[in-house]
Tab-separated table of C-alpha atoms in Angstrom:
chain	number	residue	atom	x	y	z
A	13	UNK	CA	-7.637	-34.759	-43.907
A	14	UNK	CA	-7.774	-32.237	-46.779
A	15	UNK	CA	-4.965	-29.714	-46.948
A	16	UNK	CA	-7.313	-26.745	-46.596
A	17	UNK	CA	-8.940	-28.237	-43.514
A	18	UNK	CA	-5.513	-28.901	-41.986
A	19	UNK	CA	-4.475	-25.310	-42.542
A	20	UNK	CA	-7.637	-24.034	-40.902
A	21	UNK	CA	-7.081	-26.259	-37.888
A	22	UNK	CA	-3.470	-25.123	-37.584
A	23	UNK	CA	-4.629	-21.495	-37.764
A	24	UNK	CA	-7.260	-22.245	-35.143
A	25	UNK	CA	-4.732	-23.887	-32.816
A	26	UNK	CA	-2.204	-21.090	-33.290
A	27	UNK	CA	-4.799	-18.354	-32.811
A	28	UNK	CA	-6.400	-19.941	-29.766
A	29	UNK	CA	-3.044	-20.774	-28.147
A	30	UNK	CA	-1.730	-17.239	-28.713
A	31	UNK	CA	-4.821	-15.623	-27.293
A	32	UNK	CA	-4.947	-17.953	-24.291
A	33	UNK	CA	-1.269	-17.353	-23.653
A	34	UNK	CA	-1.939	-13.648	-23.786
A	35	UNK	CA	-4.681	-14.092	-21.204
A	36	UNK	CA	-2.390	-16.153	-18.970
A	37	UNK	CA	0.327	-13.502	-19.252
A	38	UNK	CA	-2.157	-10.812	-18.358
A	39	UNK	CA	-3.293	-12.654	-15.219
A	40	UNK	CA	0.308	-13.469	-14.231
A	41	UNK	CA	1.289	-9.832	-14.644
A	42	UNK	CA	-1.656	-8.805	-12.485
A	43	UNK	CA	-0.574	-11.191	-9.716
A	44	UNK	CA	3.050	-10.144	-9.979
A	45	UNK	CA	2.294	-6.449	-9.970
A	46	UNK	CA	-0.085	-6.684	-7.016
A	47	UNK	CA	2.326	-8.817	-5.014
A	48	UNK	CA	5.171	-6.399	-5.633
A	49	UNK	CA	3.043	-3.419	-4.835
A	50	UNK	CA	1.780	-4.994	-1.621
A	51	UNK	CA	5.338	-5.870	-0.637
A	52	UNK	CA	6.413	-2.293	-1.274
A	53	UNK	CA	3.542	-0.940	0.785
A	54	UNK	CA	4.342	-3.357	3.605
A	55	UNK	CA	7.970	-2.215	3.583
A	56	UNK	CA	6.899	1.413	3.596
A	57	UNK	CA	4.556	0.706	6.481
A	58	UNK	CA	7.366	-1.018	8.360
A	59	UNK	CA	9.659	1.956	7.747
A	60	UNK	CA	6.990	4.291	9.038
A	61	UNK	CA	6.554	2.130	12.125
A	62	UNK	CA	10.255	2.049	12.873
A	63	UNK	CA	10.407	5.806	12.313
A	64	UNK	CA	7.611	6.311	14.815
A	65	UNK	CA	9.335	3.937	17.237
A	66	UNK	CA	12.563	5.903	16.959
A	67	UNK	CA	10.668	9.126	17.390
A	68	UNK	CA	9.094	7.874	20.581
A	69	UNK	CA	12.470	6.630	21.790
A	70	UNK	CA	14.004	10.036	21.060
A	71	UNK	CA	11.233	11.745	22.998
A	72	UNK	CA	11.788	9.468	25.970
A	73	UNK	CA	15.552	9.983	25.870
A	74	UNK	CA	15.150	13.753	25.720
A	75	UNK	CA	12.770	13.563	28.656
A	76	UNK	CA	15.195	11.374	30.580
A	77	UNK	CA	18.036	13.794	29.870
A	78	UNK	CA	15.861	16.697	30.964
A	79	UNK	CA	14.959	15.003	34.237
A	80	UNK	CA	18.609	14.161	34.859
A	81	UNK	CA	19.518	17.792	34.294
A	82	UNK	CA	16.710	19.016	36.533
A	83	UNK	CA	17.673	16.681	39.343
A	84	UNK	CA	21.291	17.802	39.041
A	85	UNK	CA	20.289	21.442	38.943
A	86	UNK	CA	18.057	21.103	42.019
A	87	UNK	CA	20.730	19.235	43.929
A	88	UNK	CA	23.769	21.299	42.955
A	89	UNK	CA	22.334	24.723	42.510
A	90	UNK	CA	18.865	25.478	43.823
A	91	UNK	CA	19.252	23.152	46.795
A	92	UNK	CA	22.551	24.812	47.716
A	93	UNK	CA	21.059	28.279	47.473
A	94	UNK	CA	18.057	27.394	49.605
A	95	UNK	CA	20.269	25.652	52.189
A	96	UNK	CA	22.398	28.758	52.348
A	97	UNK	CA	19.326	30.936	52.732
A	98	UNK	CA	18.090	28.655	55.520
A	99	UNK	CA	21.498	28.844	57.196
A	100	UNK	CA	21.371	32.635	56.996
A	101	UNK	CA	17.918	32.704	58.541
A	102	UNK	CA	18.769	30.272	61.313
A	103	UNK	CA	21.936	32.140	62.269
A	104	UNK	CA	20.252	35.540	62.515
A	105	UNK	CA	20.956	37.279	65.733
A	106	UNK	CA	18.548	40.125	66.615
A	107	UNK	CA	21.186	41.600	68.934
A	108	UNK	CA	23.414	42.400	65.921
A	109	UNK	CA	21.279	44.667	63.666
A	110	UNK	CA	24.009	45.334	61.050
A	111	UNK	CA	24.688	41.661	60.590
A	112	UNK	CA	20.933	40.952	60.622
A	113	UNK	CA	20.246	43.351	57.772
A	114	UNK	CA	23.020	41.880	55.631
A	115	UNK	CA	21.766	38.367	56.260
A	116	UNK	CA	18.224	39.364	55.239
A	117	UNK	CA	19.547	40.956	52.034
A	118	UNK	CA	21.661	37.866	51.239
A	119	UNK	CA	18.765	35.501	51.972
A	120	UNK	CA	16.440	37.539	49.726
A	121	UNK	CA	19.025	37.399	46.948
A	122	UNK	CA	19.470	33.640	47.357
A	123	UNK	CA	15.720	32.945	47.414
A	124	UNK	CA	15.248	35.269	44.407
A	125	UNK	CA	17.958	33.449	42.461
A	126	UNK	CA	16.459	30.079	43.420
A	127	UNK	CA	13.049	31.244	42.155
A	128	UNK	CA	14.627	32.467	38.897
A	129	UNK	CA	16.459	29.172	38.354
A	130	UNK	CA	13.341	27.190	39.185
A	131	UNK	CA	11.367	29.183	36.621
A	132	UNK	CA	14.039	28.460	34.020
A	133	UNK	CA	13.921	24.795	34.899
A	134	UNK	CA	10.154	24.648	34.607
A	135	UNK	CA	10.418	25.756	30.966
A	136	UNK	CA	12.442	22.684	30.234
A	137	UNK	CA	9.891	20.423	31.892
A	138	UNK	CA	7.412	20.694	29.057
A	139	UNK	CA	7.855	17.775	26.655
A	140	UNK	CA	7.055	20.065	23.742
A	141	UNK	CA	9.647	22.670	24.561
A	142	UNK	CA	11.637	21.960	21.394
A	143	UNK	CA	8.537	22.516	19.300
A	144	UNK	CA	7.630	25.567	21.361
A	145	UNK	CA	10.969	27.330	21.247
A	146	UNK	CA	12.193	26.042	17.872
A	147	UNK	CA	15.364	24.196	16.983
A	148	UNK	CA	17.741	27.182	17.175
A	149	UNK	CA	16.555	28.257	20.601
A	150	UNK	CA	16.591	24.638	21.852
A	151	UNK	CA	20.220	24.255	20.748
A	152	UNK	CA	21.133	27.534	22.469
A	153	UNK	CA	19.395	26.312	25.621
A	154	UNK	CA	21.301	23.014	25.505
A	155	UNK	CA	24.615	24.829	25.073
A	156	UNK	CA	23.760	27.211	27.882
A	157	UNK	CA	23.343	24.282	30.228
A	158	UNK	CA	26.696	22.835	29.132
A	159	UNK	CA	28.378	26.197	29.549
A	160	UNK	CA	26.892	26.606	33.028
A	161	UNK	CA	28.846	23.580	34.172
A	162	UNK	CA	31.926	25.770	33.759
A	163	UNK	CA	33.998	23.073	32.047
A	164	UNK	CA	33.360	24.010	28.441
A	165	UNK	CA	33.665	26.901	26.127
A	166	UNK	CA	30.806	26.798	23.655
A	167	UNK	CA	30.174	28.503	20.349
A	168	UNK	CA	26.983	28.451	18.351
A	169	UNK	CA	26.617	29.858	14.854
A	170	UNK	CA	23.492	29.838	12.722
A	171	UNK	CA	23.894	30.703	9.072
A	172	UNK	CA	21.161	31.386	6.519
A	173	UNK	CA	17.530	32.273	7.051
A	174	UNK	CA	16.113	29.769	9.506
A	175	UNK	CA	12.888	27.931	8.651
A	176	UNK	CA	10.871	25.503	10.717
A	177	UNK	CA	11.019	21.801	9.931
A	178	UNK	CA	8.253	19.488	10.984
A	179	UNK	CA	8.078	18.836	14.723
A	180	UNK	CA	9.152	15.195	14.524
A	181	UNK	CA	12.238	15.895	12.473
A	182	UNK	CA	13.322	18.757	14.731
A	183	UNK	CA	12.972	16.410	17.683
A	184	UNK	CA	15.220	13.785	16.078
A	185	UNK	CA	17.807	16.409	15.057
A	186	UNK	CA	17.795	17.766	18.587
A	187	UNK	CA	18.183	14.287	20.053
A	188	UNK	CA	21.156	13.552	17.769
A	189	UNK	CA	22.716	16.820	18.906
A	190	UNK	CA	22.052	15.999	22.553
A	191	UNK	CA	23.574	12.520	22.156
A	192	UNK	CA	26.656	13.971	20.427
A	193	UNK	CA	27.132	16.587	23.156
A	194	UNK	CA	26.753	13.853	25.792
A	195	UNK	CA	29.436	11.810	24.021
A	196	UNK	CA	31.755	14.830	23.995
A	197	UNK	CA	31.190	15.369	27.714
A	198	UNK	CA	31.712	11.681	28.538
A	199	UNK	CA	34.581	10.710	26.262
A	200	UNK	CA	36.204	13.581	24.359
A	201	UNK	CA	38.071	15.399	27.130
A	202	UNK	CA	37.661	18.618	25.179
A	203	UNK	CA	37.387	22.219	26.281
A	204	UNK	CA	35.513	23.576	23.347
A	205	UNK	CA	32.238	22.628	21.624
A	206	UNK	CA	31.328	24.366	18.364
A	207	UNK	CA	27.898	23.983	16.822
A	208	UNK	CA	27.182	25.257	13.370
A	209	UNK	CA	23.735	25.296	11.835
A	210	UNK	CA	23.405	26.116	8.158
A	211	UNK	CA	20.044	26.680	6.537
A	212	UNK	CA	20.098	26.516	2.760
A	213	UNK	CA	17.337	26.023	0.195
A	214	UNK	CA	18.336	22.405	-0.367
A	215	UNK	CA	19.223	21.210	3.085
A	216	UNK	CA	19.761	21.962	6.713
A	217	UNK	CA	23.253	21.105	7.905
A	218	UNK	CA	24.156	20.709	11.539
A	219	UNK	CA	27.774	20.232	12.492
A	220	UNK	CA	29.076	19.611	15.984
A	221	UNK	CA	32.821	19.856	16.512
A	222	UNK	CA	35.021	19.430	19.567
A	223	UNK	CA	38.727	19.875	20.169
A	224	UNK	CA	39.072	16.746	22.292
A	225	UNK	CA	41.266	13.681	22.009
A	226	UNK	CA	39.430	12.187	19.041
A	227	UNK	CA	39.078	8.461	18.441
A	228	UNK	CA	39.800	5.716	15.953
A	229	UNK	CA	36.800	5.094	13.700
A	230	UNK	CA	38.095	1.760	12.324
A	231	UNK	CA	36.342	-0.474	14.921
A	232	UNK	CA	33.022	1.077	13.834
A	233	UNK	CA	33.280	-0.832	10.567
A	234	UNK	CA	34.503	-4.050	12.178
A	235	UNK	CA	32.748	-4.543	15.493
A	236	UNK	CA	28.966	-4.298	15.501
A	237	UNK	CA	28.864	-3.792	19.258
A	238	UNK	CA	31.244	-0.832	19.094
A	239	UNK	CA	29.733	2.633	18.991
A	240	UNK	CA	26.105	1.628	19.484
A	241	UNK	CA	25.204	5.253	20.198
A	242	UNK	CA	26.771	6.371	16.916
A	243	UNK	CA	24.995	3.604	15.000
A	244	UNK	CA	21.757	4.658	16.631
A	245	UNK	CA	22.279	8.251	15.503
A	246	UNK	CA	23.122	7.031	12.006
A	247	UNK	CA	19.921	4.929	11.838
A	248	UNK	CA	17.807	7.802	13.038
A	249	UNK	CA	19.321	10.104	10.436
A	250	UNK	CA	18.617	7.518	7.748
A	251	UNK	CA	15.008	7.132	8.837
A	252	UNK	CA	14.393	10.814	8.136
A	253	UNK	CA	16.318	10.643	4.852
A	254	UNK	CA	19.263	12.622	6.231
A	255	UNK	CA	22.990	12.101	5.809
A	256	UNK	CA	25.146	11.430	8.875
A	257	UNK	CA	28.910	11.758	8.725
A	258	UNK	CA	31.424	11.444	11.489
A	259	UNK	CA	35.119	12.229	11.195
A	260	UNK	CA	37.756	12.124	13.879
A	261	UNK	CA	41.506	12.583	14.154
A	262	UNK	CA	43.379	11.338	17.181
A	263	UNK	CA	44.469	14.308	19.253
A	264	UNK	CA	42.552	16.814	17.160
A	265	UNK	CA	38.918	16.240	18.011
A	266	UNK	CA	35.810	14.925	16.339
A	267	UNK	CA	33.247	16.347	13.984
A	268	UNK	CA	29.699	15.125	13.368
A	269	UNK	CA	27.753	16.444	10.384
A	270	UNK	CA	24.039	15.867	9.872
A	271	UNK	CA	22.514	16.941	6.539
A	272	UNK	CA	18.729	16.979	6.332
A	273	UNK	CA	17.344	17.542	2.819
A	274	UNK	CA	14.631	20.185	2.973
A	275	UNK	CA	12.343	18.235	0.635
A	276	UNK	CA	12.571	15.123	2.799
A	277	UNK	CA	12.192	17.213	5.914
A	278	UNK	CA	8.968	18.770	4.739
A	279	UNK	CA	7.318	15.936	2.889
A	280	UNK	CA	7.973	12.894	5.054
A	281	UNK	CA	5.444	12.065	7.718
B	12	UNK	CA	-32.319	-41.677	-23.207
B	13	UNK	CA	-29.721	-39.347	-24.681
B	14	UNK	CA	-26.174	-38.758	-23.664
B	15	UNK	CA	-25.361	-35.376	-22.055
B	16	UNK	CA	-22.098	-33.618	-22.872
B	17	UNK	CA	-19.643	-33.529	-19.990
B	18	UNK	CA	-19.570	-29.729	-19.784
B	19	UNK	CA	-23.323	-29.618	-19.092
B	20	UNK	CA	-22.660	-31.333	-15.764
B	21	UNK	CA	-20.254	-28.491	-14.970
B	22	UNK	CA	-22.916	-25.938	-15.816
B	23	UNK	CA	-25.317	-27.812	-13.549
B	24	UNK	CA	-22.709	-27.916	-10.809
B	25	UNK	CA	-22.220	-24.145	-11.122
B	26	UNK	CA	-25.997	-23.680	-10.902
B	27	UNK	CA	-26.235	-25.880	-7.785
B	28	UNK	CA	-23.318	-24.068	-6.100
B	29	UNK	CA	-24.924	-20.720	-6.929
B	30	UNK	CA	-28.120	-21.946	-5.244
B	31	UNK	CA	-26.239	-23.232	-2.207
B	32	UNK	CA	-24.358	-19.948	-1.830
B	33	UNK	CA	-27.341	-17.798	-2.721
B	34	UNK	CA	-27.468	-16.192	0.724
B	35	UNK	CA	-23.972	-14.833	0.112
B	36	UNK	CA	-24.793	-13.746	-3.448
B	37	UNK	CA	-27.976	-11.983	-2.413
B	38	UNK	CA	-27.560	-8.233	-2.265
B	39	UNK	CA	-24.408	-8.333	-4.431
B	40	UNK	CA	-23.737	-7.890	-8.142
B	41	UNK	CA	-23.947	-11.680	-8.481
B	42	UNK	CA	-27.512	-12.108	-7.204
B	43	UNK	CA	-28.879	-12.947	-10.689
B	44	UNK	CA	-26.359	-15.728	-11.296
B	45	UNK	CA	-28.592	-18.636	-10.191
B	46	UNK	CA	-31.327	-17.498	-12.633
B	47	UNK	CA	-28.782	-16.997	-15.391
B	48	UNK	CA	-27.237	-20.426	-14.808
B	49	UNK	CA	-30.671	-22.038	-14.706
B	50	UNK	CA	-31.350	-20.440	-18.064
B	51	UNK	CA	-28.016	-21.705	-19.443
B	52	UNK	CA	-28.627	-25.256	-18.206
B	53	UNK	CA	-32.176	-25.202	-19.599
B	54	UNK	CA	-30.891	-23.988	-22.975
B	55	UNK	CA	-28.255	-26.703	-23.117
B	56	UNK	CA	-30.838	-29.358	-22.244
B	57	UNK	CA	-33.340	-28.045	-24.791
B	58	UNK	CA	-30.571	-27.816	-27.417
B	59	UNK	CA	-29.496	-31.378	-26.744
B	60	UNK	CA	-33.130	-32.558	-26.785
B	61	UNK	CA	-33.714	-30.823	-30.114
B	62	UNK	CA	-30.619	-32.364	-31.651
B	63	UNK	CA	-30.783	-35.911	-30.308
B	64	UNK	CA	-34.498	-36.563	-29.733
B	65	UNK	CA	-36.270	-34.322	-32.188
B	66	UNK	CA	-33.427	-34.766	-34.681
B	67	UNK	CA	-33.649	-31.113	-35.673
B	68	UNK	CA	-30.610	-30.174	-37.736
B	69	UNK	CA	-30.642	-26.482	-36.921
B	70	UNK	CA	-30.915	-25.044	-33.444
B	71	UNK	CA	-28.997	-21.854	-34.208
B	72	UNK	CA	-31.934	-19.611	-33.271
B	73	UNK	CA	-31.830	-20.980	-29.720
B	74	UNK	CA	-28.117	-20.259	-29.316
B	75	UNK	CA	-28.482	-16.869	-31.017
B	76	UNK	CA	-30.863	-15.872	-28.236
B	77	UNK	CA	-28.763	-17.514	-25.504
B	78	UNK	CA	-25.430	-15.981	-26.503
B	79	UNK	CA	-27.003	-12.528	-26.850
B	80	UNK	CA	-28.536	-12.742	-23.384
B	81	UNK	CA	-25.266	-14.160	-22.065
B	82	UNK	CA	-23.305	-11.108	-23.253
B	83	UNK	CA	-25.936	-8.770	-21.863
B	84	UNK	CA	-25.791	-10.549	-18.516
B	85	UNK	CA	-21.981	-10.381	-18.316
B	86	UNK	CA	-22.054	-6.702	-19.300
B	87	UNK	CA	-24.625	-6.152	-16.529
B	88	UNK	CA	-22.288	-7.783	-13.983
B	89	UNK	CA	-19.422	-5.569	-15.164
B	90	UNK	CA	-21.613	-2.461	-15.074
B	91	UNK	CA	-22.184	-3.214	-11.378
B	92	UNK	CA	-18.616	-4.116	-10.450
B	93	UNK	CA	-16.508	-1.664	-12.447
B	94	UNK	CA	-15.790	1.498	-10.473
B	95	UNK	CA	-14.972	4.087	-13.086
B	96	UNK	CA	-18.222	5.809	-14.149
B	97	UNK	CA	-16.976	5.916	-17.767
B	98	UNK	CA	-16.427	2.135	-17.772
B	99	UNK	CA	-19.842	1.574	-16.189
B	100	UNK	CA	-21.480	3.698	-18.844
B	101	UNK	CA	-19.609	1.773	-21.521
B	102	UNK	CA	-20.981	-1.538	-20.188
B	103	UNK	CA	-24.508	-0.135	-19.904
B	104	UNK	CA	-24.407	1.229	-23.449
B	105	UNK	CA	-23.269	-2.152	-24.678
B	106	UNK	CA	-26.271	-3.743	-22.951
B	107	UNK	CA	-28.605	-1.361	-24.800
B	108	UNK	CA	-26.946	-1.377	-28.219
B	109	UNK	CA	-25.814	-4.990	-28.556
B	110	UNK	CA	-29.277	-6.637	-28.888
B	111	UNK	CA	-30.137	-4.139	-31.600
B	112	UNK	CA	-26.934	-4.920	-33.491
B	113	UNK	CA	-27.675	-8.658	-33.191
B	114	UNK	CA	-31.192	-8.095	-34.475
B	115	UNK	CA	-29.921	-6.070	-37.432
B	116	UNK	CA	-27.377	-8.792	-38.161
B	117	UNK	CA	-30.037	-11.513	-38.061
B	118	UNK	CA	-32.479	-9.474	-40.141
B	119	UNK	CA	-30.171	-8.215	-42.832
B	120	UNK	CA	-26.843	-10.055	-42.778
B	121	UNK	CA	-26.637	-13.603	-41.444
B	122	UNK	CA	-30.310	-14.499	-41.129
B	123	UNK	CA	-32.243	-16.181	-38.298
B	124	UNK	CA	-31.323	-19.699	-39.321
B	125	UNK	CA	-27.598	-19.007	-39.179
B	126	UNK	CA	-25.420	-18.708	-36.062
B	127	UNK	CA	-24.730	-14.968	-35.577
B	128	UNK	CA	-20.950	-15.353	-35.651
B	129	UNK	CA	-20.243	-11.700	-36.597
B	130	UNK	CA	-22.031	-10.292	-33.592
B	131	UNK	CA	-20.564	-13.053	-31.419
B	132	UNK	CA	-17.076	-11.842	-32.384
B	133	UNK	CA	-18.156	-8.319	-31.503
B	134	UNK	CA	-19.599	-9.499	-28.176
B	135	UNK	CA	-16.489	-11.562	-27.372
B	136	UNK	CA	-14.208	-8.615	-28.105
B	137	UNK	CA	-16.295	-6.435	-25.859
B	138	UNK	CA	-16.221	-9.016	-23.060
B	139	UNK	CA	-12.404	-9.154	-23.356
B	140	UNK	CA	-12.279	-5.352	-23.144
B	141	UNK	CA	-14.518	-5.340	-20.041
B	142	UNK	CA	-12.318	-7.981	-18.391
B	143	UNK	CA	-9.213	-5.907	-19.179
B	144	UNK	CA	-10.885	-2.825	-17.694
B	145	UNK	CA	-11.685	-4.782	-14.543
B	146	UNK	CA	-8.058	-6.001	-14.291
B	147	UNK	CA	-6.877	-2.452	-14.905
B	148	UNK	CA	-8.952	-1.292	-11.941
B	149	UNK	CA	-7.469	-4.122	-9.860
B	150	UNK	CA	-4.012	-2.814	-10.754
B	151	UNK	CA	-4.981	0.643	-9.573
B	152	UNK	CA	-6.297	-0.663	-6.231
B	153	UNK	CA	-3.760	-3.288	-5.221
B	154	UNK	CA	-4.624	-3.117	-1.545
B	155	UNK	CA	-8.011	-4.758	-1.692
B	156	UNK	CA	-7.332	-8.167	-0.259
B	157	UNK	CA	-5.778	-11.175	-1.893
B	158	UNK	CA	-6.571	-11.535	-5.574
B	159	UNK	CA	-7.465	-15.193	-5.292
B	160	UNK	CA	-10.149	-14.336	-2.760
B	161	UNK	CA	-11.846	-11.701	-4.929
B	162	UNK	CA	-14.998	-13.284	-6.504
B	163	UNK	CA	-15.101	-10.915	-9.478
B	164	UNK	CA	-11.485	-11.743	-10.302
B	165	UNK	CA	-12.528	-15.377	-10.885
B	166	UNK	CA	-15.595	-14.423	-12.869
B	167	UNK	CA	-13.511	-12.089	-15.075
B	168	UNK	CA	-10.773	-14.717	-15.477
B	169	UNK	CA	-13.339	-17.291	-16.613
B	170	UNK	CA	-14.991	-14.875	-19.038
B	171	UNK	CA	-11.626	-13.705	-20.370
B	172	UNK	CA	-10.253	-17.196	-21.065
B	173	UNK	CA	-13.518	-18.408	-22.536
B	174	UNK	CA	-13.803	-15.538	-24.984
B	175	UNK	CA	-10.104	-15.433	-25.838
B	176	UNK	CA	-10.274	-19.145	-26.615
B	177	UNK	CA	-13.483	-18.849	-28.608
B	178	UNK	CA	-12.436	-15.817	-30.599
B	179	UNK	CA	-10.338	-17.700	-33.174
B	180	UNK	CA	-13.198	-20.081	-33.907
B	181	UNK	CA	-15.724	-17.265	-34.185
B	182	UNK	CA	-13.421	-15.439	-36.592
B	183	UNK	CA	-12.980	-18.594	-38.683
B	184	UNK	CA	-16.620	-19.654	-38.315
B	185	UNK	CA	-17.538	-19.244	-41.979
B	186	UNK	CA	-14.586	-21.371	-43.026
B	187	UNK	CA	-15.221	-23.998	-40.379
B	188	UNK	CA	-18.997	-24.431	-40.603
B	189	UNK	CA	-18.750	-26.907	-43.476
B	190	UNK	CA	-15.615	-28.608	-42.177
B	191	UNK	CA	-16.545	-31.542	-39.935
B	192	UNK	CA	-12.975	-32.092	-38.672
B	193	UNK	CA	-12.519	-28.429	-37.881
B	194	UNK	CA	-15.851	-28.292	-36.075
B	195	UNK	CA	-15.034	-31.379	-34.054
B	196	UNK	CA	-11.674	-29.941	-33.170
B	197	UNK	CA	-13.224	-26.685	-32.087
B	198	UNK	CA	-15.801	-28.552	-29.988
B	199	UNK	CA	-13.059	-30.137	-27.925
B	200	UNK	CA	-11.430	-26.737	-27.322
B	201	UNK	CA	-14.772	-25.115	-26.582
B	202	UNK	CA	-15.824	-27.836	-24.147
B	203	UNK	CA	-12.626	-27.351	-22.160
B	204	UNK	CA	-13.124	-23.603	-22.143
B	205	UNK	CA	-16.635	-24.137	-20.783
B	206	UNK	CA	-15.137	-26.237	-17.980
B	207	UNK	CA	-12.726	-23.391	-17.162
B	208	UNK	CA	-15.527	-20.795	-17.299
B	209	UNK	CA	-17.905	-22.618	-14.978
B	210	UNK	CA	-15.126	-23.761	-12.631
B	211	UNK	CA	-14.188	-20.112	-12.260
B	212	UNK	CA	-17.817	-19.259	-11.505
B	213	UNK	CA	-17.935	-21.993	-8.848
B	214	UNK	CA	-14.728	-20.645	-7.243
B	215	UNK	CA	-16.181	-17.117	-7.345
B	216	UNK	CA	-19.362	-18.206	-5.530
B	217	UNK	CA	-17.362	-20.015	-2.863
B	218	UNK	CA	-15.092	-16.969	-2.455
B	219	UNK	CA	-18.156	-14.778	-2.061
B	220	UNK	CA	-19.492	-17.101	0.614
B	221	UNK	CA	-16.253	-17.080	2.621
B	222	UNK	CA	-16.058	-13.303	2.179
B	223	UNK	CA	-19.540	-12.873	3.647
B	224	UNK	CA	-18.698	-15.341	6.425
B	225	UNK	CA	-15.495	-13.523	7.351
B	226	UNK	CA	-17.367	-10.210	7.391
B	227	UNK	CA	-20.134	-11.528	9.622
B	228	UNK	CA	-17.673	-12.971	12.185
């Protein structure tokens, strides 16, 4: 084969191979990119699904808590008042006018108070009451119910100009607060609950502090079955892009801090 | 009786598959494929007949017409499948301008008895660009099903590999036309590229059929 012909063939082979390789790389890149992108979208979809699942769970838990509170309120408070009113009415003696008048006044007061408490309770029956009254008012309402039990001193402070977050996020924040307060009531043996809400341009910070007996956080990192409620709160915070921090000192109480970035709070769906 | 090149059987196979899947191709951008493939097969048969039976030494004019129509047909398919209006316009303009450029080349530069290698290089480059634009649009819309089930992906892949592989030869055509070894060598590359091209077309038709089937169920 002449030298010139050989050189042409080598050029032809090199050129064709390079171009075909380029084509193969292009197609491979296309496959790779699409696969990665699809995987990313699937993951995002999954995250959205689990967020929605958690949201639904939170709604159900809030509802459950509300019903528990209502049943307790009816049994301990309204029921007692109405029973007392009934007792007053059944023990009325027309032959004792002074006593009769007092009993009527007392019964009216009791029935009036029962009506007032029932009206208050009915507000809490609406599943959208957090959205309706806003986060600050919902927290105040929650604390009011705790205070009414007579076992706790409560303090609520809101700092900075409050702004609404989207409904779903407010619901999750409220549920985390409710769960934390429940934990304090069940385990902390404290007398005081302090809630601090801080609205800043960057984030919304909610801190819940008690002066109870505190607990050792070490098992949280070792035993997966320990502190399921806390893990649940942590997961929920993560799903809305928020930070969740818990600190506790034995004998000095516990503090839970939830930090929700404003950007995440307003842009996530 | 003359011997038919192996790749012609592949072209015939692609034509037959396009006929068998015609119901699925009808109403889509690929509806003209059976006619196009019939034309390609007929050209190959006529070309072979001219060379081996009539012993004509030059059948360039036949392939000048075929390759020009081939590029116009591919550009037509891209003009229907590309989404971006600017890309569509680009393909349509190519369809209008390219035959004129080929004619000017044949009239004033390479002549009717020569293979129009200059305009073939131009056409091949444009086909590569159109394929890249199609892949670019696929990158922008990664959600549309699995890539290997998209008929136009296979058609573009076939066209891309065929023209990338042919480009070197077309560029070196003037050096190779008097070199028997070089020509023979190119033929073997070209024949394999034709196999890839028409295999891709066959896959595309079958994908289109299963796509239509899955939609009708």
